[in-house]
Amino acid sequence: NITAASAAEALPVLKKEDWMSEQTKNDLVRLVMAGVSSTVAQCCVHGVETIKVRMQVEGNAPRPSGVPLKYPNVFHGGMYLYQNEGVAGLYKGITAAALREMSYSSLRFGLYEPFKRMLGETDPAKTELWVKFTAGALAGIAGSALANPTDVLKVRMQAAEGPSRPIMVHVREVLADGGWKAFYRGVNATIIRAAILNATKLAAYDETKYMLKRNGILEEGMQLHFVASMFAGVMVAATTSPVDLIRTRIMNQPRGEKHYNGMLDCLRKVVRNEGISVLYRGFTPQWMRFGPFTIIQFMVWERMRALYGMKGI
């Protein structure tokens, strides 16, 4: 006869970890590590990004004829900002920036490998470039669509001259300026920028890393991560500067005023009024941010993965 005890013994024993596969667990851990590494990188370069935002916004602000720019370049602009607002001025918007990195960057980095698998990747060493580029773009779109409100707050906080104000003051101003929809001002530019940025950054890093390993130039380690991330940073700055300027102008439109009706209108007016070269206004601080940011981001991310026992990208 089958007793209750013997029947119970015959049932499969479910371990606690069986409800989640190892791959799913790694994907979730990767999201957290991506957010942490990106926040560390942002804290290191936030001051340079604030100068870049001031440079981009200043060209749009009316000023009397003959009055020189306060932020003509990254060095003079940085000195002016520091002399008038101190170190705190350089770190305006850091709270919104940290929220942005823990949401946007955790998704755009953390979803890269799941998207590559979805697109048919089986061997990371033999993945075609279009798969890497497409996976990076899709991950960037997913992250930016969710995190646009933190982007709006960060840009407005960085652009605001004078004493620093708490993030909730800016939240109330945005709500008063157009309700919750105002938090998605410039979302089209943000999504396009994120797709270009993430596709360029991750595909350039991924491809450069495997190319150097494949040709026996460098082996897996910090030197390889440094070289690949430095190249990725240069590529990102070159491809995203025009979209970044347009996005900054749209997001920072004064309360109650609307200078631009979308990306194309902004592009047309900027080029007509200021010349095509203005699309690369702020390129130097853009590169000075993206270079170190990308290097720190990838190296911290790769190190965290190694400590956890996860293979590198």
PDB file of C-alpha atoms in Angstrom:
ATOM      1  CA  ASN A   1       0.000   0.000   0.000  1.00  0.00           C
ATOM      2  CA  ILE A   2       1.139   3.536  -0.803  1.00  0.00           C
ATOM      3  CA  THR A   3       1.211   5.538   2.384  1.00  0.00           C
ATOM      4  CA  ALA A   4       0.944   9.306   2.626  1.00  0.00           C
ATOM      5  CA  ALA A   5       4.611   9.471   3.619  1.00  0.00           C
ATOM      6  CA  SER A   6       5.783   7.445   0.603  1.00  0.00           C
ATOM      7  CA  ALA A   7       3.585   9.515  -1.723  1.00  0.00           C
ATOM      8  CA  ALA A   8       5.101  12.698  -0.375  1.00  0.00           C
ATOM      9  CA  GLU A   9       8.590  11.303  -0.905  1.00  0.00           C
ATOM     10  CA  ALA A  10       7.746  10.554  -4.543  1.00  0.00           C
ATOM     11  CA  LEU A  11       6.880  14.184  -5.302  1.00  0.00           C
ATOM     12  CA  PRO A  12       9.672  16.280  -6.892  1.00  0.00           C
ATOM     13  CA  VAL A  13      11.516  18.426  -4.404  1.00  0.00           C
ATOM     14  CA  LEU A  14      11.556  22.063  -5.533  1.00  0.00           C
ATOM     15  CA  LYS A  15      14.555  24.024  -4.411  1.00  0.00           C
ATOM     16  CA  LYS A  16      14.099  27.681  -3.524  1.00  0.00           C
ATOM     17  CA  GLU A  17      16.143  28.874  -6.473  1.00  0.00           C
ATOM     18  CA  ASP A  18      14.261  26.744  -9.044  1.00  0.00           C
ATOM     19  CA  TRP A  19      11.621  29.448  -9.579  1.00  0.00           C
ATOM     20  CA  MET A  20      14.220  31.613 -11.354  1.00  0.00           C
ATOM     21  CA  SER A  21      16.666  30.403 -13.980  1.00  0.00           C
ATOM     22  CA  GLU A  22      20.351  31.233 -13.729  1.00  0.00           C
ATOM     23  CA  GLN A  23      20.094  33.305 -16.902  1.00  0.00           C
ATOM     24  CA  THR A  24      17.206  35.385 -15.535  1.00  0.00           C
ATOM     25  CA  LYS A  25      19.068  35.916 -12.278  1.00  0.00           C
ATOM     26  CA  ASN A  26      22.153  37.086 -14.168  1.00  0.00           C
ATOM     27  CA  ASP A  27      20.036  39.432 -16.277  1.00  0.00           C
ATOM     28  CA  LEU A  28      18.592  41.068 -13.138  1.00  0.00           C
ATOM     29  CA  VAL A  29      21.978  41.326 -11.442  1.00  0.00           C
ATOM     30  CA  ARG A  30      23.370  42.847 -14.641  1.00  0.00           C
ATOM     31  CA  LEU A  31      20.692  45.567 -14.509  1.00  0.00           C
ATOM     32  CA  VAL A  32      21.705  46.563 -10.985  1.00  0.00           C
ATOM     33  CA  MET A  33      25.423  46.529 -11.784  1.00  0.00           C
ATOM     34  CA  ALA A  34      24.811  48.647 -14.888  1.00  0.00           C
ATOM     35  CA  GLY A  35      22.991  51.278 -12.828  1.00  0.00           C
ATOM     36  CA  VAL A  36      25.676  51.378 -10.123  1.00  0.00           C
ATOM     37  CA  SER A  37      28.598  51.599 -12.575  1.00  0.00           C
ATOM     38  CA  SER A  38      26.849  54.364 -14.531  1.00  0.00           C
ATOM     39  CA  THR A  39      26.114  56.362 -11.355  1.00  0.00           C
ATOM     40  CA  VAL A  40      29.773  56.132 -10.310  1.00  0.00           C
ATOM     41  CA  ALA A  41      30.820  57.378 -13.763  1.00  0.00           C
ATOM     42  CA  GLN A  42      28.270  60.220 -13.692  1.00  0.00           C
ATOM     43  CA  CYS A  43      29.534  61.481 -10.329  1.00  0.00           C
ATOM     44  CA  CYS A  44      33.037  61.725 -11.826  1.00  0.00           C
ATOM     45  CA  VAL A  45      32.063  63.799 -14.878  1.00  0.00           C
ATOM     46  CA  HIS A  46      28.920  65.683 -13.837  1.00  0.00           C
ATOM     47  CA  GLY A  47      30.680  69.049 -13.620  1.00  0.00           C
ATOM     48  CA  VAL A  48      31.846  68.879 -17.234  1.00  0.00           C
ATOM     49  CA  GLU A  49      28.317  68.002 -18.362  1.00  0.00           C
ATOM     50  CA  THR A  50      26.913  71.033 -16.510  1.00  0.00           C
ATOM     51  CA  ILE A  51      29.316  73.296 -18.433  1.00  0.00           C
ATOM     52  CA  LYS A  52      28.229  71.619 -21.686  1.00  0.00           C
ATOM     53  CA  VAL A  53      24.545  72.282 -20.929  1.00  0.00           C
ATOM     54  CA  ARG A  54      25.283  75.953 -20.147  1.00  0.00           C
ATOM     55  CA  MET A  55      27.171  76.315 -23.441  1.00  0.00           C
ATOM     56  CA  GLN A  56      24.336  74.741 -25.432  1.00  0.00           C
ATOM     57  CA  VAL A  57      21.599  76.785 -23.744  1.00  0.00           C
ATOM     58  CA  GLU A  58      23.434  80.135 -23.896  1.00  0.00           C
ATOM     59  CA  GLY A  59      23.313  80.278 -27.691  1.00  0.00           C
ATOM     60  CA  ASN A  60      19.514  80.236 -27.438  1.00  0.00           C
ATOM     61  CA  ALA A  61      19.232  83.037 -24.858  1.00  0.00           C
ATOM     62  CA  PRO A  62      18.792  86.680 -26.039  1.00  0.00           C
ATOM     63  CA  ARG A  63      21.634  89.069 -25.077  1.00  0.00           C
ATOM     64  CA  PRO A  64      22.510  92.689 -25.960  1.00  0.00           C
ATOM     65  CA  SER A  65      24.668  93.266 -29.021  1.00  0.00           C
ATOM     66  CA  GLY A  66      28.371  93.220 -28.243  1.00  0.00           C
ATOM     67  CA  VAL A  67      27.987  91.359 -24.944  1.00  0.00           C
ATOM     68  CA  PRO A  68      30.389  88.385 -24.947  1.00  0.00           C
ATOM     69  CA  LEU A  69      29.320  84.841 -24.187  1.00  0.00           C
ATOM     70  CA  LYS A  70      29.717  83.732 -20.591  1.00  0.00           C
ATOM     71  CA  TYR A  71      30.393  80.166 -21.735  1.00  0.00           C
ATOM     72  CA  PRO A  72      32.403  80.548 -24.987  1.00  0.00           C
ATOM     73  CA  ASN A  73      34.299  77.287 -24.381  1.00  0.00           C
ATOM     74  CA  VAL A  74      34.665  74.630 -21.737  1.00  0.00           C
ATOM     75  CA  PHE A  75      37.623  76.277 -19.961  1.00  0.00           C
ATOM     76  CA  HIS A  76      36.316  79.850 -19.751  1.00  0.00           C
ATOM     77  CA  GLY A  77      32.823  78.546 -19.086  1.00  0.00           C
ATOM     78  CA  GLY A  78      34.082  76.344 -16.282  1.00  0.00           C
ATOM     79  CA  MET A  79      35.958  79.238 -14.650  1.00  0.00           C
ATOM     80  CA  TYR A  80      32.927  81.513 -14.916  1.00  0.00           C
ATOM     81  CA  LEU A  81      30.610  78.892 -13.410  1.00  0.00           C
ATOM     82  CA  TYR A  82      33.036  78.091 -10.571  1.00  0.00           C
ATOM     83  CA  GLN A  83      33.675  81.765  -9.723  1.00  0.00           C
ATOM     84  CA  ASN A  84      29.966  82.590  -9.591  1.00  0.00           C
ATOM     85  CA  GLU A  85      28.436  79.392  -8.194  1.00  0.00           C
ATOM     86  CA  GLY A  86      31.308  77.404  -6.731  1.00  0.00           C
ATOM     87  CA  VAL A  87      31.677  73.613  -6.751  1.00  0.00           C
ATOM     88  CA  ALA A  88      27.959  73.274  -5.940  1.00  0.00           C
ATOM     89  CA  GLY A  89      27.177  74.957  -9.255  1.00  0.00           C
ATOM     90  CA  LEU A  90      29.138  72.323 -11.137  1.00  0.00           C
ATOM     91  CA  TYR A  91      27.113  69.606  -9.429  1.00  0.00           C
ATOM     92  CA  LYS A  92      23.663  71.065  -9.983  1.00  0.00           C
ATOM     93  CA  GLY A  93      21.257  68.326 -11.026  1.00  0.00           C
ATOM     94  CA  ILE A  94      23.310  65.478  -9.531  1.00  0.00           C
ATOM     95  CA  THR A  95      20.258  64.017  -7.749  1.00  0.00           C
ATOM     96  CA  ALA A  96      18.265  63.871 -10.986  1.00  0.00           C
ATOM     97  CA  ALA A  97      21.361  62.533 -12.765  1.00  0.00           C
ATOM     98  CA  ALA A  98      21.713  59.694 -10.241  1.00  0.00           C
ATOM     99  CA  LEU A  99      18.021  58.798 -10.633  1.00  0.00           C
ATOM    100  CA  ARG A 100      18.505  58.859 -14.405  1.00  0.00           C
ATOM    101  CA  GLU A 101      21.501  56.522 -14.319  1.00  0.00           C
ATOM    102  CA  MET A 102      19.831  54.031 -11.968  1.00  0.00           C
ATOM    103  CA  SER A 103      16.821  53.830 -14.289  1.00  0.00           C
ATOM    104  CA  TYR A 104      17.926  54.686 -17.833  1.00  0.00           C
ATOM    105  CA  SER A 105      21.468  53.295 -17.765  1.00  0.00           C
ATOM    106  CA  SER A 106      20.527  50.149 -15.870  1.00  0.00           C
ATOM    107  CA  LEU A 107      18.114  49.326 -18.704  1.00  0.00           C
ATOM    108  CA  ARG A 108      20.234  50.427 -21.670  1.00  0.00           C
ATOM    109  CA  PHE A 109      23.220  48.403 -20.466  1.00  0.00           C
ATOM    110  CA  GLY A 110      21.385  45.605 -18.696  1.00  0.00           C
ATOM    111  CA  LEU A 111      19.081  44.814 -21.638  1.00  0.00           C
ATOM    112  CA  TYR A 112      21.865  44.730 -24.251  1.00  0.00           C
ATOM    113  CA  GLU A 113      22.703  41.058 -23.859  1.00  0.00           C
ATOM    114  CA  PRO A 114      19.065  39.855 -23.589  1.00  0.00           C
ATOM    115  CA  PHE A 115      18.303  41.747 -26.820  1.00  0.00           C
ATOM    116  CA  LYS A 116      21.315  40.133 -28.508  1.00  0.00           C
ATOM    117  CA  ARG A 117      19.992  36.715 -27.531  1.00  0.00           C
ATOM    118  CA  MET A 118      16.554  37.686 -28.836  1.00  0.00           C
ATOM    119  CA  LEU A 119      18.149  38.629 -32.170  1.00  0.00           C
ATOM    120  CA  GLY A 120      19.728  35.193 -32.471  1.00  0.00           C
ATOM    121  CA  GLU A 121      23.124  35.431 -30.807  1.00  0.00           C
ATOM    122  CA  THR A 122      24.552  32.047 -29.802  1.00  0.00           C
ATOM    123  CA  ASP A 123      28.298  32.757 -29.583  1.00  0.00           C
ATOM    124  CA  PRO A 124      29.337  36.267 -28.392  1.00  0.00           C
ATOM    125  CA  ALA A 125      32.679  35.936 -30.195  1.00  0.00           C
ATOM    126  CA  LYS A 126      30.940  35.432 -33.565  1.00  0.00           C
ATOM    127  CA  THR A 127      28.057  37.883 -33.272  1.00  0.00           C
ATOM    128  CA  GLU A 128      27.580  40.065 -36.335  1.00  0.00           C
ATOM    129  CA  LEU A 129      27.953  43.830 -35.987  1.00  0.00           C
ATOM    130  CA  TRP A 130      24.352  44.559 -37.022  1.00  0.00           C
ATOM    131  CA  VAL A 131      23.100  42.419 -34.114  1.00  0.00           C
ATOM    132  CA  LYS A 132      25.211  44.400 -31.653  1.00  0.00           C
ATOM    133  CA  PHE A 133      24.138  47.719 -33.138  1.00  0.00           C
ATOM    134  CA  THR A 134      20.436  46.786 -33.172  1.00  0.00           C
ATOM    135  CA  ALA A 135      20.511  45.356 -29.644  1.00  0.00           C
ATOM    136  CA  GLY A 136      22.183  48.525 -28.369  1.00  0.00           C
ATOM    137  CA  ALA A 137      19.607  50.727 -30.101  1.00  0.00           C
ATOM    138  CA  LEU A 138      16.651  48.726 -28.727  1.00  0.00           C
ATOM    139  CA  ALA A 139      18.057  48.812 -25.183  1.00  0.00           C
ATOM    140  CA  GLY A 140      18.623  52.564 -25.480  1.00  0.00           C
ATOM    141  CA  ILE A 141      15.069  53.174 -26.668  1.00  0.00           C
ATOM    142  CA  ALA A 142      13.613  51.103 -23.816  1.00  0.00           C
ATOM    143  CA  GLY A 143      15.620  52.953 -21.170  1.00  0.00           C
ATOM    144  CA  SER A 144      15.144  56.479 -22.520  1.00  0.00           C
ATOM    145  CA  ALA A 145      11.373  56.182 -22.934  1.00  0.00           C
ATOM    146  CA  LEU A 146      11.077  55.347 -19.233  1.00  0.00           C
ATOM    147  CA  ALA A 147      13.623  57.821 -17.866  1.00  0.00           C
ATOM    148  CA  ASN A 148      12.797  60.995 -19.839  1.00  0.00           C
ATOM    149  CA  PRO A 149      11.370  62.800 -16.737  1.00  0.00           C
ATOM    150  CA  THR A 150      14.751  62.504 -14.972  1.00  0.00           C
ATOM    151  CA  ASP A 151      16.428  63.851 -18.117  1.00  0.00           C
ATOM    152  CA  VAL A 152      14.135  66.896 -18.162  1.00  0.00           C
ATOM    153  CA  LEU A 153      14.858  67.608 -14.485  1.00  0.00           C
ATOM    154  CA  LYS A 154      18.607  67.139 -14.883  1.00  0.00           C
ATOM    155  CA  VAL A 155      18.881  69.535 -17.844  1.00  0.00           C
ATOM    156  CA  ARG A 156      16.729  72.202 -16.155  1.00  0.00           C
ATOM    157  CA  MET A 157      18.686  71.965 -12.899  1.00  0.00           C
ATOM    158  CA  GLN A 158      22.025  72.207 -14.698  1.00  0.00           C
ATOM    159  CA  ALA A 159      20.912  75.136 -16.866  1.00  0.00           C
ATOM    160  CA  ALA A 160      19.548  77.192 -13.933  1.00  0.00           C
ATOM    161  CA  GLU A 161      22.009  79.891 -12.868  1.00  0.00           C
ATOM    162  CA  GLY A 162      22.092  81.211  -9.309  1.00  0.00           C
ATOM    163  CA  PRO A 163      21.678  79.381  -5.990  1.00  0.00           C
ATOM    164  CA  SER A 164      20.909  75.656  -6.158  1.00  0.00           C
ATOM    165  CA  ARG A 165      17.315  74.647  -5.512  1.00  0.00           C
ATOM    166  CA  PRO A 166      15.943  71.268  -4.362  1.00  0.00           C
ATOM    167  CA  ILE A 167      14.779  68.826  -7.014  1.00  0.00           C
ATOM    168  CA  MET A 168      11.149  69.062  -5.811  1.00  0.00           C
ATOM    169  CA  VAL A 169      11.101  72.793  -6.665  1.00  0.00           C
ATOM    170  CA  HIS A 170      11.953  71.876 -10.246  1.00  0.00           C
ATOM    171  CA  VAL A 171       9.346  69.093 -10.215  1.00  0.00           C
ATOM    172  CA  ARG A 172       6.653  71.600  -9.230  1.00  0.00           C
ATOM    173  CA  GLU A 173       7.801  74.048 -11.911  1.00  0.00           C
ATOM    174  CA  VAL A 174       7.637  71.399 -14.622  1.00  0.00           C
ATOM    175  CA  LEU A 175       4.145  70.360 -13.488  1.00  0.00           C
ATOM    176  CA  ALA A 176       3.011  74.001 -13.474  1.00  0.00           C
ATOM    177  CA  ASP A 177       4.450  74.451 -16.946  1.00  0.00           C
ATOM    178  CA  GLY A 178       2.364  71.708 -18.551  1.00  0.00           C
ATOM    179  CA  GLY A 179       1.418  68.943 -16.168  1.00  0.00           C
ATOM    180  CA  TRP A 180       2.826  65.424 -16.448  1.00  0.00           C
ATOM    181  CA  LYS A 181       3.154  65.826 -20.221  1.00  0.00           C
ATOM    182  CA  ALA A 182       5.882  68.402 -19.623  1.00  0.00           C
ATOM    183  CA  PHE A 183       8.079  65.633 -18.215  1.00  0.00           C
ATOM    184  CA  TYR A 184       8.075  64.099 -21.683  1.00  0.00           C
ATOM    185  CA  ARG A 185       9.087  67.310 -23.440  1.00  0.00           C
ATOM    186  CA  GLY A 186      11.768  66.413 -25.971  1.00  0.00           C
ATOM    187  CA  VAL A 187      11.077  62.674 -25.626  1.00  0.00           C
ATOM    188  CA  ASN A 188      11.439  62.109 -29.382  1.00  0.00           C
ATOM    189  CA  ALA A 189      14.879  63.722 -29.374  1.00  0.00           C
ATOM    190  CA  THR A 190      15.789  61.750 -26.243  1.00  0.00           C
ATOM    191  CA  ILE A 191      14.783  58.424 -27.800  1.00  0.00           C
ATOM    192  CA  ILE A 192      16.646  59.118 -31.045  1.00  0.00           C
ATOM    193  CA  ARG A 193      19.722  60.254 -29.113  1.00  0.00           C
ATOM    194  CA  ALA A 194      19.572  57.206 -26.853  1.00  0.00           C
ATOM    195  CA  ALA A 195      19.241  54.821 -29.796  1.00  0.00           C
ATOM    196  CA  ILE A 196      22.253  56.369 -31.557  1.00  0.00           C
ATOM    197  CA  LEU A 197      24.296  56.684 -28.360  1.00  0.00           C
ATOM    198  CA  ASN A 198      23.667  53.205 -27.017  1.00  0.00           C
ATOM    199  CA  ALA A 199      24.030  51.472 -30.368  1.00  0.00           C
ATOM    200  CA  THR A 200      27.319  53.283 -31.001  1.00  0.00           C
ATOM    201  CA  LYS A 201      28.697  52.833 -27.492  1.00  0.00           C
ATOM    202  CA  LEU A 202      27.922  49.160 -26.953  1.00  0.00           C
ATOM    203  CA  ALA A 203      28.558  48.006 -30.515  1.00  0.00           C
ATOM    204  CA  ALA A 204      31.867  49.920 -30.690  1.00  0.00           C
ATOM    205  CA  TYR A 205      33.003  48.556 -27.312  1.00  0.00           C
ATOM    206  CA  ASP A 206      31.839  45.007 -28.003  1.00  0.00           C
ATOM    207  CA  GLU A 207      33.322  44.857 -31.523  1.00  0.00           C
ATOM    208  CA  THR A 208      36.617  46.532 -30.573  1.00  0.00           C
ATOM    209  CA  LYS A 209      37.060  44.246 -27.595  1.00  0.00           C
ATOM    210  CA  TYR A 210      36.551  41.035 -29.590  1.00  0.00           C
ATOM    211  CA  MET A 211      38.651  42.316 -32.507  1.00  0.00           C
ATOM    212  CA  LEU A 212      41.609  43.019 -30.201  1.00  0.00           C
ATOM    213  CA  LYS A 213      41.229  39.612 -28.540  1.00  0.00           C
ATOM    214  CA  ARG A 214      40.716  37.782 -31.837  1.00  0.00           C
ATOM    215  CA  ASN A 215      43.913  39.242 -33.320  1.00  0.00           C
ATOM    216  CA  GLY A 216      45.961  38.518 -30.221  1.00  0.00           C
ATOM    217  CA  ILE A 217      46.644  42.201 -29.538  1.00  0.00           C
ATOM    218  CA  LEU A 218      45.238  42.241 -26.004  1.00  0.00           C
ATOM    219  CA  GLU A 219      43.842  39.664 -23.589  1.00  0.00           C
ATOM    220  CA  GLU A 220      40.815  39.965 -21.306  1.00  0.00           C
ATOM    221  CA  GLY A 221      41.623  42.435 -18.547  1.00  0.00           C
ATOM    222  CA  MET A 222      41.706  46.091 -17.530  1.00  0.00           C
ATOM    223  CA  GLN A 223      43.990  47.168 -20.382  1.00  0.00           C
ATOM    224  CA  LEU A 224      41.602  45.705 -22.950  1.00  0.00           C
ATOM    225  CA  HIS A 225      38.597  47.295 -21.230  1.00  0.00           C
ATOM    226  CA  PHE A 226      40.365  50.675 -21.164  1.00  0.00           C
ATOM    227  CA  VAL A 227      41.290  50.699 -24.877  1.00  0.00           C
ATOM    228  CA  ALA A 228      37.866  49.466 -26.055  1.00  0.00           C
ATOM    229  CA  SER A 229      35.954  51.913 -23.851  1.00  0.00           C
ATOM    230  CA  MET A 230      38.153  54.862 -24.894  1.00  0.00           C
ATOM    231  CA  PHE A 231      37.392  54.176 -28.567  1.00  0.00           C
ATOM    232  CA  ALA A 232      33.682  53.818 -27.781  1.00  0.00           C
ATOM    233  CA  GLY A 233      33.688  57.192 -25.992  1.00  0.00           C
ATOM    234  CA  VAL A 234      35.150  59.012 -29.005  1.00  0.00           C
ATOM    235  CA  MET A 235      32.617  57.408 -31.336  1.00  0.00           C
ATOM    236  CA  VAL A 236      29.682  58.340 -29.069  1.00  0.00           C
ATOM    237  CA  ALA A 237      30.698  62.012 -28.821  1.00  0.00           C
ATOM    238  CA  ALA A 238      31.011  62.276 -32.612  1.00  0.00           C
ATOM    239  CA  THR A 239      27.628  60.713 -33.380  1.00  0.00           C
ATOM    240  CA  THR A 240      25.438  62.278 -30.687  1.00  0.00           C
ATOM    241  CA  SER A 241      26.520  65.942 -30.418  1.00  0.00           C
ATOM    242  CA  PRO A 242      23.937  67.392 -32.882  1.00  0.00           C
ATOM    243  CA  VAL A 243      21.016  65.460 -31.383  1.00  0.00           C
ATOM    244  CA  ASP A 244      22.195  66.327 -27.885  1.00  0.00           C
ATOM    245  CA  LEU A 245      22.147  70.067 -28.629  1.00  0.00           C
ATOM    246  CA  ILE A 246      18.636  69.881 -30.115  1.00  0.00           C
ATOM    247  CA  ARG A 247      17.379  67.869 -27.147  1.00  0.00           C
ATOM    248  CA  THR A 248      18.872  70.367 -24.670  1.00  0.00           C
ATOM    249  CA  ARG A 249      17.275  73.341 -26.451  1.00  0.00           C
ATOM    250  CA  ILE A 250      13.825  71.684 -26.514  1.00  0.00           C
ATOM    251  CA  MET A 251      13.947  70.575 -22.873  1.00  0.00           C
ATOM    252  CA  ASN A 252      15.112  73.954 -21.601  1.00  0.00           C
ATOM    253  CA  GLN A 253      12.475  76.159 -23.252  1.00  0.00           C
ATOM    254  CA  PRO A 254      11.348  78.920 -20.835  1.00  0.00           C
ATOM    255  CA  ARG A 255       8.137  78.492 -18.893  1.00  0.00           C
ATOM    256  CA  GLY A 256       5.121  79.558 -20.921  1.00  0.00           C
ATOM    257  CA  GLU A 257       7.162  79.940 -24.111  1.00  0.00           C
ATOM    258  CA  LYS A 258       7.563  77.517 -26.977  1.00  0.00           C
ATOM    259  CA  HIS A 259      10.319  78.316 -29.415  1.00  0.00           C
ATOM    260  CA  TYR A 260      10.391  74.960 -31.186  1.00  0.00           C
ATOM    261  CA  ASN A 261       7.693  72.646 -32.537  1.00  0.00           C
ATOM    262  CA  GLY A 262       9.625  69.416 -32.431  1.00  0.00           C
ATOM    263  CA  MET A 263      13.064  68.222 -33.496  1.00  0.00           C
ATOM    264  CA  LEU A 264      13.004  69.210 -37.168  1.00  0.00           C
ATOM    265  CA  ASP A 265      11.720  72.701 -36.385  1.00  0.00           C
ATOM    266  CA  CYS A 266      14.450  73.122 -33.771  1.00  0.00           C
ATOM    267  CA  LEU A 267      17.113  71.870 -36.186  1.00  0.00           C
ATOM    268  CA  ARG A 268      15.931  74.214 -38.934  1.00  0.00           C
ATOM    269  CA  LYS A 269      15.831  77.300 -36.671  1.00  0.00           C
ATOM    270  CA  VAL A 270      19.170  76.569 -35.014  1.00  0.00           C
ATOM    271  CA  VAL A 271      20.984  76.111 -38.341  1.00  0.00           C
ATOM    272  CA  ARG A 272      19.257  79.149 -39.901  1.00  0.00           C
ATOM    273  CA  ASN A 273      19.942  81.507 -36.980  1.00  0.00           C
ATOM    274  CA  GLU A 274      23.305  80.250 -35.725  1.00  0.00           C
ATOM    275  CA  GLY A 275      24.887  78.265 -38.548  1.00  0.00           C
ATOM    276  CA  ILE A 276      25.470  74.553 -38.992  1.00  0.00           C
ATOM    277  CA  SER A 277      28.632  74.572 -36.884  1.00  0.00           C
ATOM    278  CA  VAL A 278      26.520  75.296 -33.785  1.00  0.00           C
ATOM    279  CA  LEU A 279      25.339  71.664 -33.904  1.00  0.00           C
ATOM    280  CA  TYR A 280      28.757  70.807 -32.501  1.00  0.00           C
ATOM    281  CA  ARG A 281      28.733  73.609 -29.944  1.00  0.00           C
ATOM    282  CA  GLY A 282      29.745  71.984 -26.684  1.00  0.00           C
ATOM    283  CA  PHE A 283      31.552  69.142 -28.473  1.00  0.00           C
ATOM    284  CA  THR A 284      34.703  69.526 -26.359  1.00  0.00           C
ATOM    285  CA  PRO A 285      32.897  69.152 -23.012  1.00  0.00           C
ATOM    286  CA  GLN A 286      30.746  66.485 -24.664  1.00  0.00           C
ATOM    287  CA  TRP A 287      33.866  64.468 -25.457  1.00  0.00           C
ATOM    288  CA  MET A 288      35.442  65.356 -22.091  1.00  0.00           C
ATOM    289  CA  ARG A 289      32.343  63.865 -20.486  1.00  0.00           C
ATOM    290  CA  PHE A 290      31.809  60.866 -22.750  1.00  0.00           C
ATOM    291  CA  GLY A 291      35.470  59.833 -22.799  1.00  0.00           C
ATOM    292  CA  PRO A 292      36.016  59.480 -19.029  1.00  0.00           C
ATOM    293  CA  PHE A 293      32.368  58.502 -18.419  1.00  0.00           C
ATOM    294  CA  THR A 294      32.519  55.604 -20.891  1.00  0.00           C
ATOM    295  CA  ILE A 295      35.887  54.400 -19.602  1.00  0.00           C
ATOM    296  CA  ILE A 296      34.782  54.460 -15.940  1.00  0.00           C
ATOM    297  CA  GLN A 297      31.360  53.004 -16.759  1.00  0.00           C
ATOM    298  CA  PHE A 298      32.695  49.997 -18.679  1.00  0.00           C
ATOM    299  CA  MET A 299      35.660  49.328 -16.397  1.00  0.00           C
ATOM    300  CA  VAL A 300      33.547  49.425 -13.219  1.00  0.00           C
ATOM    301  CA  TRP A 301      30.852  47.299 -14.896  1.00  0.00           C
ATOM    302  CA  GLU A 302      33.352  44.712 -16.108  1.00  0.00           C
ATOM    303  CA  ARG A 303      35.034  44.600 -12.690  1.00  0.00           C
ATOM    304  CA  MET A 304      31.710  44.097 -10.908  1.00  0.00           C
ATOM    305  CA  ARG A 305      30.842  41.287 -13.314  1.00  0.00           C
ATOM    306  CA  ALA A 306      34.185  39.595 -12.655  1.00  0.00           C
ATOM    307  CA  LEU A 307      33.743  39.844  -8.876  1.00  0.00           C
ATOM    308  CA  TYR A 308      30.264  38.329  -9.193  1.00  0.00           C
ATOM    309  CA  GLY A 309      31.633  35.497 -11.347  1.00  0.00           C
ATOM    310  CA  MET A 310      29.900  36.633 -14.557  1.00  0.00           C
ATOM    311  CA  LYS A 311      31.632  36.636 -17.929  1.00  0.00           C
ATOM    312  CA  GLY A 312      32.531  39.986 -19.452  1.00  0.00           C
ATOM    313  CA  ILE A 313      30.498  41.507 -22.251  1.00  0.00           C
TER     314      ILE A 313
END
